[in-house]
Each structure stands twice: as structure tokens, then as C-alpha cells.
PDB file of C-alpha atoms in Angstrom:
ATOM      1  CA  MET A 208     -82.872  53.902 -33.848  1.00 44.00           C
ATOM      2  CA  PRO A 209     -82.887  53.274 -37.627  1.00 52.00           C
ATOM      3  CA  ASP A 210     -83.183  56.183 -40.037  1.00 60.00           C
ATOM      4  CA  ARG A 211     -86.737  56.788 -41.124  1.00 59.00           C
ATOM      5  CA  VAL A 212     -87.596  57.861 -44.631  1.00 55.00           C
ATOM      6  CA  PRO A 213     -90.297  60.554 -44.665  1.00 68.00           C
ATOM      7  CA  GLN A 214     -93.539  59.404 -46.294  1.00 72.00           C
ATOM      8  CA  CYS A 215     -93.307  62.203 -48.855  1.00 70.00           C
ATOM      9  CA  ASP A 216     -89.928  60.849 -50.031  1.00 76.00           C
ATOM     10  CA  VAL A 217     -91.466  57.397 -50.431  1.00 79.00           C
ATOM     11  CA  SER A 218     -94.372  58.847 -52.431  1.00 76.00           C
ATOM     12  CA  VAL A 219     -92.087  60.884 -54.699  1.00 77.00           C
ATOM     13  CA  ALA A 220     -89.923  57.831 -55.368  1.00 82.00           C
ATOM     14  CA  GLN A 221     -93.015  55.777 -56.246  1.00 83.00           C
ATOM     15  CA  PHE A 222     -94.346  58.527 -58.530  1.00 80.00           C
ATOM     16  CA  GLN A 223     -90.960  58.733 -60.295  1.00 85.00           C
ATOM     17  CA  ALA A 224     -90.704  54.957 -60.753  1.00 86.00           C
ATOM     18  CA  GLU A 225     -94.213  54.768 -62.242  1.00 84.00           C
ATOM     19  CA  PHE A 226     -93.482  57.716 -64.531  1.00 84.00           C
ATOM     20  CA  ASP A 227     -90.231  56.128 -65.704  1.00 87.00           C
ATOM     21  CA  GLN A 228     -91.957  52.799 -66.342  1.00 88.00           C
ATOM     22  CA  ARG A 229     -95.094  54.036 -68.155  1.00 89.00           C
ATOM     23  CA  GLY A 230     -94.171  57.451 -69.500  1.00 87.00           C
ATOM     24  CA  TYR A 231     -96.858  59.108 -67.408  1.00 92.00           C
ATOM     25  CA  GLY A 232     -97.783  59.663 -63.809  1.00 91.00           C
ATOM     26  CA  TRP A 233     -97.889  62.589 -61.398  1.00 89.00           C
ATOM     27  CA  TRP A 234     -96.153  65.931 -61.882  1.00 88.00           C
ATOM     28  CA  ALA A 235     -95.487  68.554 -59.250  1.00 87.00           C
ATOM     29  CA  VAL A 236     -97.461  71.756 -59.826  1.00 90.00           C
ATOM     30  CA  GLY A 237     -95.832  75.042 -58.930  1.00 90.00           C
ATOM     31  CA  VAL A 238     -96.513  78.735 -59.335  1.00 90.00           C
ATOM     32  CA  GLN A 239     -94.250  79.947 -62.113  1.00 88.00           C
ATOM     33  CA  ALA A 240     -93.753  83.427 -60.646  1.00 89.00           C
ATOM     34  CA  THR A 241     -92.649  82.214 -57.205  1.00 90.00           C
ATOM     35  CA  GLY A 242     -91.662  78.577 -57.650  1.00 87.00           C
ATOM     36  CA  ALA A 243     -93.976  77.635 -54.774  1.00 88.00           C
ATOM     37  CA  PHE A 244     -95.125  74.005 -54.790  1.00 89.00           C
ATOM     38  CA  ILE A 245     -98.941  73.956 -54.715  1.00 92.00           C
ATOM     39  CA  GLY A 246     -99.847  70.348 -55.484  1.00 90.00           C
ATOM     40  CA  PHE A 247     -99.699  67.767 -58.211  1.00 90.00           C
ATOM     41  CA  ALA A 248    -101.487  66.719 -61.398  1.00 95.00           C
ATOM     42  CA  GLY A 249    -101.125  63.856 -63.821  1.00 96.00           C
ATOM     43  CA  LEU A 250    -102.348  60.614 -65.295  1.00 97.00           C
ATOM     44  CA  ASP A 251    -102.792  57.201 -63.718  1.00 94.00           C
ATOM     45  CA  GLN A 252    -104.380  53.865 -64.515  1.00 94.00           C
ATOM     46  CA  VAL A 253    -107.919  53.527 -63.160  1.00 94.00           C
ATOM     47  CA  ASP A 254    -107.790  51.544 -59.922  1.00 88.00           C
ATOM     48  CA  ASP A 255    -108.644  47.857 -59.992  1.00 88.00           C
ATOM     49  CA  GLY A 256    -112.198  47.085 -58.917  1.00 86.00           C
ATOM     50  CA  MET A 257    -113.771  50.114 -60.578  1.00 90.00           C
ATOM     51  CA  PRO A 258    -116.686  49.543 -62.966  1.00 91.00           C
ATOM     52  CA  PHE A 259    -114.605  50.888 -65.895  1.00 93.00           C
ATOM     53  CA  THR A 260    -111.015  50.828 -67.119  1.00 95.00           C
ATOM     54  CA  GLY A 261    -108.736  53.343 -68.726  1.00 97.00           C
ATOM     55  CA  VAL A 262    -106.419  56.214 -67.939  1.00 97.00           C
ATOM     56  CA  GLU A 263    -107.550  58.828 -65.446  1.00 97.00           C
ATOM     57  CA  ILE A 264    -106.504  62.455 -65.089  1.00 98.00           C
ATOM     58  CA  GLY A 265    -106.304  63.939 -61.626  1.00 96.00           C
ATOM     59  CA  TRP A 266    -105.112  66.910 -59.620  1.00 95.00           C
ATOM     60  CA  ARG A 267    -104.756  67.875 -55.985  1.00 92.00           C
ATOM     61  CA  LEU A 268    -103.887  71.403 -55.026  1.00 90.00           C
ATOM     62  CA  ALA A 269    -103.355  73.198 -51.744  1.00 88.00           C
ATOM     63  CA  ARG A 270    -106.532  74.904 -50.607  1.00 89.00           C
ATOM     64  CA  SER A 271    -104.778  78.275 -50.899  1.00 87.00           C
ATOM     65  CA  ALA A 272    -104.227  77.613 -54.635  1.00 87.00           C
ATOM     66  CA  CYS A 273    -107.860  76.806 -55.426  1.00 85.00           C
ATOM     67  CA  GLY A 274    -109.953  79.187 -57.497  1.00 88.00           C
ATOM     68  CA  GLN A 275    -106.989  80.749 -59.304  1.00 85.00           C
ATOM     69  CA  GLY A 276    -107.009  78.714 -62.515  1.00 91.00           C
ATOM     70  CA  TYR A 277    -104.058  76.491 -61.600  1.00 91.00           C
ATOM     71  CA  ALA A 278    -106.066  73.246 -61.752  1.00 95.00           C
ATOM     72  CA  THR A 279    -107.413  74.099 -65.208  1.00 95.00           C
ATOM     73  CA  GLU A 280    -103.970  75.059 -66.516  1.00 95.00           C
ATOM     74  CA  ALA A 281    -102.382  71.913 -65.111  1.00 95.00           C
ATOM     75  CA  ALA A 282    -105.187  69.694 -66.406  1.00 96.00           C
ATOM     76  CA  LEU A 283    -104.904  71.115 -69.931  1.00 96.00           C
ATOM     77  CA  THR A 284    -101.152  70.431 -69.862  1.00 95.00           C
ATOM     78  CA  VAL A 285    -101.752  66.874 -68.681  1.00 96.00           C
ATOM     79  CA  LEU A 286    -104.394  66.285 -71.390  1.00 96.00           C
ATOM     80  CA  ALA A 287    -102.004  67.555 -74.073  1.00 95.00           C
ATOM     81  CA  HIS A 288     -99.340  65.122 -72.848  1.00 95.00           C
ATOM     82  CA  GLY A 289    -101.827  62.252 -72.769  1.00 96.00           C
ATOM     83  CA  PHE A 290    -103.195  62.881 -76.229  1.00 96.00           C
ATOM     84  CA  ASP A 291    -100.276  64.399 -78.152  1.00 95.00           C
ATOM     85  CA  THR A 292     -97.302  62.583 -76.621  1.00 94.00           C
ATOM     86  CA  LEU A 293     -98.776  59.317 -75.379  1.00 95.00           C
ATOM     87  CA  GLY A 294    -101.476  58.934 -78.036  1.00 95.00           C
ATOM     88  CA  PHE A 295    -104.391  58.060 -75.749  1.00 97.00           C
ATOM     89  CA  SER A 296    -107.751  58.132 -77.492  1.00 97.00           C
ATOM     90  CA  GLU A 297    -109.727  58.847 -74.301  1.00 98.00           C
ATOM     91  CA  ILE A 298    -108.986  60.143 -70.804  1.00 98.00           C
ATOM     92  CA  LEU A 299    -111.313  59.784 -67.825  1.00 98.00           C
ATOM     93  CA  ALA A 300    -111.792  61.772 -64.623  1.00 98.00           C
ATOM     94  CA  VAL A 301    -113.513  60.712 -61.425  1.00 96.00           C
ATOM     95  CA  THR A 302    -114.577  62.686 -58.384  1.00 96.00           C
ATOM     96  CA  THR A 303    -117.124  62.494 -55.646  1.00 95.00           C
ATOM     97  CA  ALA A 304    -120.589  63.746 -56.551  1.00 96.00           C
ATOM     98  CA  THR A 305    -120.158  66.492 -53.951  1.00 95.00           C
ATOM     99  CA  ASN A 306    -116.848  67.822 -55.332  1.00 94.00           C
ATOM    100  CA  LEU A 307    -118.373  70.532 -57.475  1.00 94.00           C
ATOM    101  CA  ARG A 308    -115.112  72.471 -57.917  1.00 93.00           C
ATOM    102  CA  SER A 309    -113.409  69.541 -59.631  1.00 95.00           C
ATOM    103  CA  GLN A 310    -116.466  68.995 -61.796  1.00 97.00           C
ATOM    104  CA  VAL A 311    -116.235  72.624 -62.931  1.00 96.00           C
ATOM    105  CA  VAL A 312    -112.609  72.045 -63.954  1.00 96.00           C
ATOM    106  CA  MET A 313    -113.591  68.851 -65.782  1.00 97.00           C
ATOM    107  CA  ARG A 314    -116.215  70.717 -67.802  1.00 97.00           C
ATOM    108  CA  ARG A 315    -113.865  73.667 -68.378  1.00 96.00           C
ATOM    109  CA  ILE A 316    -111.268  71.382 -70.014  1.00 96.00           C
ATOM    110  CA  GLY A 317    -113.920  69.879 -72.298  1.00 96.00           C
ATOM    111  CA  MET A 318    -114.874  66.717 -70.413  1.00 97.00           C
ATOM    112  CA  THR A 319    -118.465  65.531 -70.402  1.00 97.00           C
ATOM    113  CA  ARG A 320    -120.517  63.424 -68.022  1.00 97.00           C
ATOM    114  CA  ASN A 321    -123.215  60.870 -68.714  1.00 97.00           C
ATOM    115  CA  PRO A 322    -125.111  60.215 -65.449  1.00 96.00           C
ATOM    116  CA  VAL A 323    -125.506  56.577 -66.537  1.00 96.00           C
ATOM    117  CA  ASP A 324    -121.761  56.193 -65.823  1.00 96.00           C
ATOM    118  CA  ASP A 325    -121.989  57.487 -62.245  1.00 96.00           C
ATOM    119  CA  PHE A 326    -121.159  54.859 -59.638  1.00 95.00           C
ATOM    120  CA  ASP A 327    -120.587  54.112 -55.989  1.00 93.00           C
ATOM    121  CA  ASP A 328    -116.875  53.777 -55.232  1.00 91.00           C
ATOM    122  CA  PRO A 329    -116.469  50.258 -53.842  1.00 88.00           C
ATOM    123  CA  THR A 330    -113.411  51.351 -51.834  1.00 87.00           C
ATOM    124  CA  ALA A 331    -115.156  54.227 -50.032  1.00 87.00           C
ATOM    125  CA  PRO A 332    -117.084  53.771 -46.802  1.00 87.00           C
ATOM    126  CA  GLU A 333    -120.801  54.481 -46.688  1.00 90.00           C
ATOM    127  CA  GLY A 334    -121.329  58.231 -46.695  1.00 88.00           C
ATOM    128  CA  PRO A 335    -120.863  61.302 -48.881  1.00 85.00           C
ATOM    129  CA  LEU A 336    -117.603  60.107 -50.478  1.00 89.00           C
ATOM    130  CA  ARG A 337    -119.118  56.929 -51.890  1.00 93.00           C
ATOM    131  CA  ALA A 338    -121.202  58.460 -54.731  1.00 95.00           C
ATOM    132  CA  ASN A 339    -118.899  59.307 -57.662  1.00 96.00           C
ATOM    133  CA  VAL A 340    -119.255  60.844 -61.098  1.00 97.00           C
ATOM    134  CA  LEU A 341    -117.314  59.894 -64.212  1.00 98.00           C
ATOM    135  CA  TYR A 342    -116.281  62.391 -66.875  1.00 98.00           C
ATOM    136  CA  ARG A 343    -114.694  61.574 -70.236  1.00 97.00           C
ATOM    137  CA  ILE A 344    -112.942  63.319 -73.064  1.00 97.00           C
ATOM    138  CA  ALA A 345    -111.915  61.869 -76.413  1.00 97.00           C
ATOM    139  CA  ARG A 346    -108.837  63.142 -78.229  1.00 93.00           C
ATOM    140  CA  SER A 347    -111.097  64.360 -81.036  1.00 90.00           C
ATOM    141  CA  ALA A 348    -113.202  66.447 -78.613  1.00 86.00           C
ATOM    142  CA  ARG A 349    -110.529  68.423 -76.782  1.00 73.00           C
ATOM    143  CA  VAL A 350    -110.762  72.155 -76.336  1.00 62.00           C
TER     144      VAL A 350
END
């Protein structure tokens, strides 16, 4: 039987290759006091087929890490890298209309939403994950 590469190894290799190529991508997020891995945060190109283009910030944390300020801290670090190091003039964020926790983080880091920009994700099946909201922040507006 051939050796199988775990899916997480494949994902990490892809993240690293994209980061090396573009200068941005996904970073591991850990708890400084313990070194525990709790998720990831970073920047990515908006997926093809969306009704807008640009660079998108994102984060995904373990449920046990939610509500402790880690997403906000990581997102502020990512924004600083995007604006100060990479020189982006605007960064976007997208989430489902029902993901209120992420929307709180988006507002906390200074992003704003215009309901005119909200959209149905063409890649999502009919249901609660289809309706999405779009937040934006310009370099000049950061907190």
C-alpha cells in the first residue's frame, strides 16, 4: 500500500507555497502562553466568480478559542501586514449573514458594511449559508 500524505500536510504545503509566491496567505494562530495551535488567520485573493474582487481577510479558530479575543488580535495583525508591509489600499471580509460572531470581529477591527454589497454566494447550496455580507476597510480608516 502506498504511503498516504495526511490532508493537513497537503493543506500546509499549499498555504506555504501561496505565501512564498505572493507574500501573504494563511498563518497558524497559537496561544502565546501555551503554544497551543487554535486555528489560522490571513489574507487571500477573493475567489473567482464572486461579485467583487480584491484581497480578503479571514480567520478560523477552534470553538474552544472563540470569545477570548484571539480572532480580533489575529485580524489586527493580519491587517497591519496587509496595509503596512504589502501596501494594500483596501481589505475585504466576507461571512454568512448568520455568522454574527465574525461580523462583531469585523466591526471591532474597524471594518464597515454597506448592505448594498451583500450577496448570495454562488458556490453555496440553497439554504442559510448562501446569504453573505461583505465588509471593507481602507488603509486610511484602520483603527
